[in-house]
PDB file of C-alpha atoms in Angstrom:
ATOM      1  CA  UNK A 196     224.242 121.529  99.688  1.00  0.00           C
ATOM      2  CA  UNK A 197     226.590 123.917 101.525  1.00  0.00           C
ATOM      3  CA  UNK A 198     230.141 124.261 100.226  1.00  0.00           C
ATOM      4  CA  UNK A 199     231.609 122.613 103.302  1.00  0.00           C
ATOM      5  CA  UNK A 200     229.361 120.411 105.441  1.00  0.00           C
ATOM      6  CA  UNK A 201     229.746 120.585 109.183  1.00  0.00           C
ATOM      7  CA  UNK A 202     229.105 118.175 112.019  1.00  0.00           C
ATOM      8  CA  UNK A 203     227.337 115.734 112.099  1.00  0.00           C
ATOM      9  CA  UNK A 204     228.299 115.172 108.465  1.00  0.00           C
ATOM     10  CA  UNK A 205     232.026 115.335 109.199  1.00  0.00           C
ATOM     11  CA  UNK A 206     233.999 114.432 112.295  1.00  0.00           C
ATOM     12  CA  UNK A 207     234.816 117.102 114.812  1.00  0.00           C
ATOM     13  CA  UNK A 208     233.146 119.451 117.208  1.00  0.00           C
ATOM     14  CA  UNK A 209     229.933 121.071 115.963  1.00  0.00           C
ATOM     15  CA  UNK A 210     229.811 124.778 115.226  1.00  0.00           C
ATOM     16  CA  UNK A 211     227.435 126.257 117.767  1.00  0.00           C
ATOM     17  CA  UNK A 212     225.692 129.588 117.716  1.00  0.00           C
ATOM     18  CA  UNK A 213     226.070 129.856 121.480  1.00  0.00           C
ATOM     19  CA  UNK A 214     229.011 129.210 123.757  1.00  0.00           C
ATOM     20  CA  UNK A 215     229.038 126.387 126.285  1.00  0.00           C
ATOM     21  CA  UNK A 216     228.536 128.870 129.110  1.00  0.00           C
ATOM     22  CA  UNK A 217     225.527 130.434 127.393  1.00  0.00           C
ATOM     23  CA  UNK A 218     223.957 127.046 126.747  1.00  0.00           C
ATOM     24  CA  UNK A 219     224.602 125.923 130.317  1.00  0.00           C
ATOM     25  CA  UNK A 220     222.948 129.096 131.616  1.00  0.00           C
ATOM     26  CA  UNK A 221     219.905 128.666 129.362  1.00  0.00           C
ATOM     27  CA  UNK A 222     219.361 124.893 129.625  1.00  0.00           C
ATOM     28  CA  UNK A 223     219.573 123.305 133.079  1.00  0.00           C
ATOM     29  CA  UNK A 224     221.793 120.232 132.951  1.00  0.00           C
ATOM     30  CA  UNK A 225     223.202 120.999 129.506  1.00  0.00           C
ATOM     31  CA  UNK A 226     226.767 119.819 129.043  1.00  0.00           C
ATOM     32  CA  UNK A 227     226.756 117.369 131.932  1.00  0.00           C
ATOM     33  CA  UNK A 228     228.920 115.053 129.831  1.00  0.00           C
ATOM     34  CA  UNK A 229     230.966 117.764 128.154  1.00  0.00           C
ATOM     35  CA  UNK A 230     234.085 116.622 129.956  1.00  0.00           C
ATOM     36  CA  UNK A 231     235.072 113.238 128.433  1.00  0.00           C
ATOM     37  CA  UNK A 232     236.071 112.067 131.921  1.00  0.00           C
ATOM     38  CA  UNK A 233     232.414 112.303 132.970  1.00  0.00           C
ATOM     39  CA  UNK A 234     231.205 110.001 130.171  1.00  0.00           C
ATOM     40  CA  UNK A 235     230.720 106.274 130.751  1.00  0.00           C
ATOM     41  CA  UNK A 236     232.757 105.648 127.620  1.00  0.00           C
ATOM     42  CA  UNK A 237     235.481 108.062 128.759  1.00  0.00           C
ATOM     43  CA  UNK A 238     238.244 105.583 129.486  1.00  0.00           C
ATOM     44  CA  UNK A 239     237.577 103.641 126.284  1.00  0.00           C
ATOM     45  CA  UNK A 240     236.777 106.451 123.898  1.00  0.00           C
ATOM     46  CA  UNK A 241     239.666 107.112 121.513  1.00  0.00           C
ATOM     47  CA  UNK A 242     239.922 109.872 118.963  1.00  0.00           C
ATOM     48  CA  UNK A 243     243.555 109.376 118.036  1.00  0.00           C
ATOM     49  CA  UNK A 244     243.165 106.122 116.079  1.00  0.00           C
ATOM     50  CA  UNK A 245     243.678 105.949 112.342  1.00  0.00           C
ATOM     51  CA  UNK A 246     240.338 105.111 110.723  1.00  0.00           C
ATOM     52  CA  UNK A 247     241.595 104.494 107.220  1.00  0.00           C
ATOM     53  CA  UNK A 248     239.134 107.003 105.800  1.00  0.00           C
ATOM     54  CA  UNK A 249     240.783 109.132 103.115  1.00  0.00           C
ATOM     55  CA  UNK A 250     238.124 111.823 103.184  1.00  0.00           C
ATOM     56  CA  UNK A 251     236.523 114.232 105.592  1.00  0.00           C
ATOM     57  CA  UNK A 252     233.252 113.982 103.751  1.00  0.00           C
ATOM     58  CA  UNK A 253     232.597 110.997 101.461  1.00  0.00           C
ATOM     59  CA  UNK A 254     231.759 111.394  97.818  1.00  0.00           C
ATOM     60  CA  UNK A 255     228.018 111.753  97.470  1.00  0.00           C
ATOM     61  CA  UNK A 256     226.014 109.028  95.796  1.00  0.00           C
ATOM     62  CA  UNK A 257     224.158 110.325  92.712  1.00  0.00           C
ATOM     63  CA  UNK A 258     220.511 110.964  93.537  1.00  0.00           C
ATOM     64  CA  UNK A 259     218.810 109.650  90.400  1.00  0.00           C
ATOM     65  CA  UNK A 260     215.386 110.222  91.862  1.00  0.00           C
ATOM     66  CA  UNK A 261     214.495 112.395  94.861  1.00  0.00           C
ATOM     67  CA  UNK A 262     214.747 110.549  98.167  1.00  0.00           C
ATOM     68  CA  UNK A 263     212.853 111.408 101.301  1.00  0.00           C
ATOM     69  CA  UNK A 264     214.856 113.587 103.663  1.00  0.00           C
ATOM     70  CA  UNK A 265     214.316 114.498 107.273  1.00  0.00           C
ATOM     71  CA  UNK A 266     213.707 118.185 107.843  1.00  0.00           C
ATOM     72  CA  UNK A 267     216.233 117.957 110.659  1.00  0.00           C
ATOM     73  CA  UNK A 268     218.983 117.373 108.124  1.00  0.00           C
ATOM     74  CA  UNK A 269     220.480 119.765 105.654  1.00  0.00           C
ATOM     75  CA  UNK A 270     220.630 117.219 102.848  1.00  0.00           C
ATOM     76  CA  UNK A 271     220.335 113.522 102.123  1.00  0.00           C
ATOM     77  CA  UNK A 272     223.126 111.423 103.579  1.00  0.00           C
ATOM     78  CA  UNK A 273     226.068 110.813 101.221  1.00  0.00           C
ATOM     79  CA  UNK A 274     225.051 107.169 100.793  1.00  0.00           C
ATOM     80  CA  UNK A 275     221.460 105.955 100.800  1.00  0.00           C
ATOM     81  CA  UNK A 276     219.450 102.922  99.821  1.00  0.00           C
ATOM     82  CA  UNK A 277     217.930 102.539  96.382  1.00  0.00           C
ATOM     83  CA  UNK A 278     216.624  98.974  96.634  1.00  0.00           C
ATOM     84  CA  UNK A 279     213.089 100.047  97.530  1.00  0.00           C
ATOM     85  CA  UNK A 280     212.250 103.298  95.742  1.00  0.00           C
ATOM     86  CA  UNK A 281     209.112 105.212  96.649  1.00  0.00           C
ATOM     87  CA  UNK A 282     206.112 104.184  94.599  1.00  0.00           C
ATOM     88  CA  UNK A 283     202.376 104.639  94.408  1.00  0.00           C
ATOM     89  CA  UNK A 284     200.175 105.833  97.226  1.00  0.00           C
ATOM     90  CA  UNK A 285     202.555 104.566  99.894  1.00  0.00           C
ATOM     91  CA  UNK A 286     205.365 106.579  98.309  1.00  0.00           C
ATOM     92  CA  UNK A 287     203.265 109.744  98.422  1.00  0.00           C
ATOM     93  CA  UNK A 288     202.433 109.045 102.070  1.00  0.00           C
ATOM     94  CA  UNK A 289     206.090 108.452 102.950  1.00  0.00           C
ATOM     95  CA  UNK A 290     207.155 111.653 101.233  1.00  0.00           C
ATOM     96  CA  UNK A 291     204.406 113.534 103.093  1.00  0.00           C
ATOM     97  CA  UNK A 292     205.533 112.050 106.439  1.00  0.00           C
ATOM     98  CA  UNK A 293     208.903 113.744 106.008  1.00  0.00           C
ATOM     99  CA  UNK A 294     207.227 117.130 106.189  1.00  0.00           C
ATOM    100  CA  UNK A 295     207.045 116.474 109.913  1.00  0.00           C
ATOM    101  CA  UNK A 296     210.047 116.283 112.187  1.00  0.00           C
ATOM    102  CA  UNK A 297     211.165 112.935 113.558  1.00  0.00           C
ATOM    103  CA  UNK A 298     210.058 114.000 117.036  1.00  0.00           C
ATOM    104  CA  UNK A 299     206.446 114.312 115.895  1.00  0.00           C
ATOM    105  CA  UNK A 300     204.057 111.372 116.198  1.00  0.00           C
ATOM    106  CA  UNK A 301     202.550 112.294 112.832  1.00  0.00           C
ATOM    107  CA  UNK A 302     205.862 111.471 111.131  1.00  0.00           C
ATOM    108  CA  UNK A 303     205.960 107.914 112.450  1.00  0.00           C
ATOM    109  CA  UNK A 304     202.210 107.209 112.269  1.00  0.00           C
ATOM    110  CA  UNK A 305     202.107 108.202 108.601  1.00  0.00           C
ATOM    111  CA  UNK A 306     205.143 106.018 107.907  1.00  0.00           C
ATOM    112  CA  UNK A 307     203.466 103.062 109.637  1.00  0.00           C
ATOM    113  CA  UNK A 308     200.256 103.651 107.673  1.00  0.00           C
ATOM    114  CA  UNK A 309     202.285 103.898 104.449  1.00  0.00           C
ATOM    115  CA  UNK A 310     203.918 100.575 105.261  1.00  0.00           C
ATOM    116  CA  UNK A 311     200.506  98.947 105.695  1.00  0.00           C
ATOM    117  CA  UNK A 312     199.266 100.494 102.426  1.00  0.00           C
ATOM    118  CA  UNK A 313     202.357  99.165 100.651  1.00  0.00           C
ATOM    119  CA  UNK A 314     201.853  95.704 102.162  1.00  0.00           C
ATOM    120  CA  UNK A 315     198.176  95.679 101.153  1.00  0.00           C
ATOM    121  CA  UNK A 316     199.065  96.728  97.619  1.00  0.00           C
ATOM    122  CA  UNK A 317     201.701  94.011  97.405  1.00  0.00           C
ATOM    123  CA  UNK A 318     199.153  91.414  98.532  1.00  0.00           C
ATOM    124  CA  UNK A 319     196.676  92.587  95.914  1.00  0.00           C
ATOM    125  CA  UNK A 320     199.334  92.577  93.188  1.00  0.00           C
ATOM    126  CA  UNK A 321     200.280  89.035  94.139  1.00  0.00           C
ATOM    127  CA  UNK A 322     196.808  87.867  93.117  1.00  0.00           C
ATOM    128  CA  UNK A 323     197.608  88.968  89.584  1.00  0.00           C
ATOM    129  CA  UNK A 324     200.529  86.532  89.454  1.00  0.00           C
ATOM    130  CA  UNK A 325     200.717  82.751  89.224  1.00  0.00           C
ATOM    131  CA  UNK A 326     201.966  82.636  92.816  1.00  0.00           C
ATOM    132  CA  UNK A 327     199.618  84.703  95.003  1.00  0.00           C
ATOM    133  CA  UNK A 328     200.454  85.282  98.665  1.00  0.00           C
ATOM    134  CA  UNK A 329     199.487  82.437 100.964  1.00  0.00           C
ATOM    135  CA  UNK A 330     198.973  83.780 104.488  1.00  0.00           C
ATOM    136  CA  UNK A 331     198.792  80.301 105.978  1.00  0.00           C
ATOM    137  CA  UNK A 332     202.186  79.073 104.839  1.00  0.00           C
ATOM    138  CA  UNK A 333     203.983  82.428 104.599  1.00  0.00           C
ATOM    139  CA  UNK A 334     203.003  83.753 108.016  1.00  0.00           C
ATOM    140  CA  UNK A 335     204.490  80.786 109.828  1.00  0.00           C
ATOM    141  CA  UNK A 336     201.245  80.060 111.634  1.00  0.00           C
ATOM    142  CA  UNK A 337     201.668  76.327 111.000  1.00  0.00           C
ATOM    143  CA  UNK A 338     204.828  76.325 113.101  1.00  0.00           C
ATOM    144  CA  UNK A 339     202.653  77.193 116.098  1.00  0.00           C
ATOM    145  CA  UNK A 340     201.566  73.556 116.041  1.00  0.00           C
ATOM    146  CA  UNK A 341     204.823  71.900 115.027  1.00  0.00           C
ATOM    147  CA  UNK A 342     207.511  74.042 116.744  1.00  0.00           C
ATOM    148  CA  UNK A 343     206.311  74.157 120.341  1.00  0.00           C
ATOM    149  CA  UNK A 344     204.348  77.397 119.909  1.00  0.00           C
ATOM    150  CA  UNK A 345     202.443  77.055 123.184  1.00  0.00           C
ATOM    151  CA  UNK A 346     205.255  75.830 125.409  1.00  0.00           C
ATOM    152  CA  UNK A 347     207.649  78.472 124.062  1.00  0.00           C
ATOM    153  CA  UNK A 348     205.365  81.243 125.267  1.00  0.00           C
ATOM    154  CA  UNK A 349     204.244  80.316 128.715  1.00  0.00           C
ATOM    155  CA  UNK A 350     206.394  79.835 131.785  1.00  0.00           C
ATOM    156  CA  UNK A 351     209.382  81.587 130.162  1.00  0.00           C
ATOM    157  CA  UNK A 352     208.734  85.190 131.222  1.00  0.00           C
ATOM    158  CA  UNK A 353     208.660  86.475 127.635  1.00  0.00           C
ATOM    159  CA  UNK A 354     208.142  90.216 127.268  1.00  0.00           C
ATOM    160  CA  UNK A 355     206.065  89.917 124.106  1.00  0.00           C
ATOM    161  CA  UNK A 356     203.203  87.976 125.699  1.00  0.00           C
ATOM    162  CA  UNK A 357     201.135  91.123 126.233  1.00  0.00           C
ATOM    163  CA  UNK A 358     200.775  91.707 122.510  1.00  0.00           C
ATOM    164  CA  UNK A 359     199.927  88.092 121.700  1.00  0.00           C
ATOM    165  CA  UNK A 360     196.199  88.743 122.006  1.00  0.00           C
ATOM    166  CA  UNK A 361     196.182  91.302 119.180  1.00  0.00           C
ATOM    167  CA  UNK A 362     198.703  89.620 116.860  1.00  0.00           C
ATOM    168  CA  UNK A 363     196.107  87.311 115.224  1.00  0.00           C
ATOM    169  CA  UNK A 364     193.842  90.310 114.717  1.00  0.00           C
ATOM    170  CA  UNK A 365     196.607  92.349 113.072  1.00  0.00           C
ATOM    171  CA  UNK A 366     197.893  89.447 110.973  1.00  0.00           C
ATOM    172  CA  UNK A 367     194.595  87.911 109.917  1.00  0.00           C
ATOM    173  CA  UNK A 368     192.323  90.962 110.098  1.00  0.00           C
ATOM    174  CA  UNK A 369     193.216  92.428 106.685  1.00  0.00           C
ATOM    175  CA  UNK A 370     192.832  89.021 105.049  1.00  0.00           C
ATOM    176  CA  UNK A 371     189.424  88.490 106.646  1.00  0.00           C
ATOM    177  CA  UNK A 372     188.275  91.972 105.647  1.00  0.00           C
ATOM    178  CA  UNK A 373     189.637  91.473 102.136  1.00  0.00           C
ATOM    179  CA  UNK A 374     187.879  88.122 101.822  1.00  0.00           C
ATOM    180  CA  UNK A 375     184.617  89.586 103.099  1.00  0.00           C
ATOM    181  CA  UNK A 376     184.897  92.488 100.645  1.00  0.00           C
ATOM    182  CA  UNK A 377     185.620  90.102  97.761  1.00  0.00           C
ATOM    183  CA  UNK A 378     182.690  87.906  98.758  1.00  0.00           C
ATOM    184  CA  UNK A 379     180.359  90.913  98.988  1.00  0.00           C
ATOM    185  CA  UNK A 380     181.551  92.180  95.616  1.00  0.00           C
ATOM    186  CA  UNK A 381     181.068  88.829  93.889  1.00  0.00           C
ATOM    187  CA  UNK A 382     177.638  88.397  95.464  1.00  0.00           C
ATOM    188  CA  UNK A 383     176.578  91.869  94.332  1.00  0.00           C
ATOM    189  CA  UNK A 384     177.859  91.120  90.834  1.00  0.00           C
ATOM    190  CA  UNK A 385     175.945  87.824  90.683  1.00  0.00           C
ATOM    191  CA  UNK A 386     172.749  89.539  91.861  1.00  0.00           C
ATOM    192  CA  UNK A 387     173.183  92.218  89.241  1.00  0.00           C
ATOM    193  CA  UNK A 388     173.656  89.650  86.491  1.00  0.00           C
ATOM    194  CA  UNK A 389     170.607  87.619  87.606  1.00  0.00           C
ATOM    195  CA  UNK A 390     168.277  90.631  87.832  1.00  0.00           C
TER     196      UNK A 390
END
């Protein structure tokens, strides 16, 4: 970490390598909102209010285990979540995703895939407990029949209707594939035992 962090980690104007005039000459349209009067928030934006913060840069939270960090940032934010630490294959995938910048599709696609891997692993682990996941009651599918599922969708100009056709496939697909794989495995095991 640098001795003194700069913007965006502390309030104030960022330190730029190039002057405003140089940037405006190089990038068409750059600095269109440089004058606060030209910003939509101009009349309401206040920088003279007392925030109550007693620091320029907050004390950093101890990093007991390495957290994923965007390559666009110099360091991990002073405060970060620890409730869901990286673990297993999904943790490796998430850490790998941060090798790509946030503007790259690879970053987000790997994170989405890691989320699905984590969800699948959690479902599998639940079968080792006394309370395995129940997709029927936990997905809320029963409310489709008791909470006006049909009438709430049609005739109300909802924006999410276009995705409705694939939602059952996404929600039930892994369970169907998992059930088919389990059935095939058990059948193969039974055939092996009988032969």
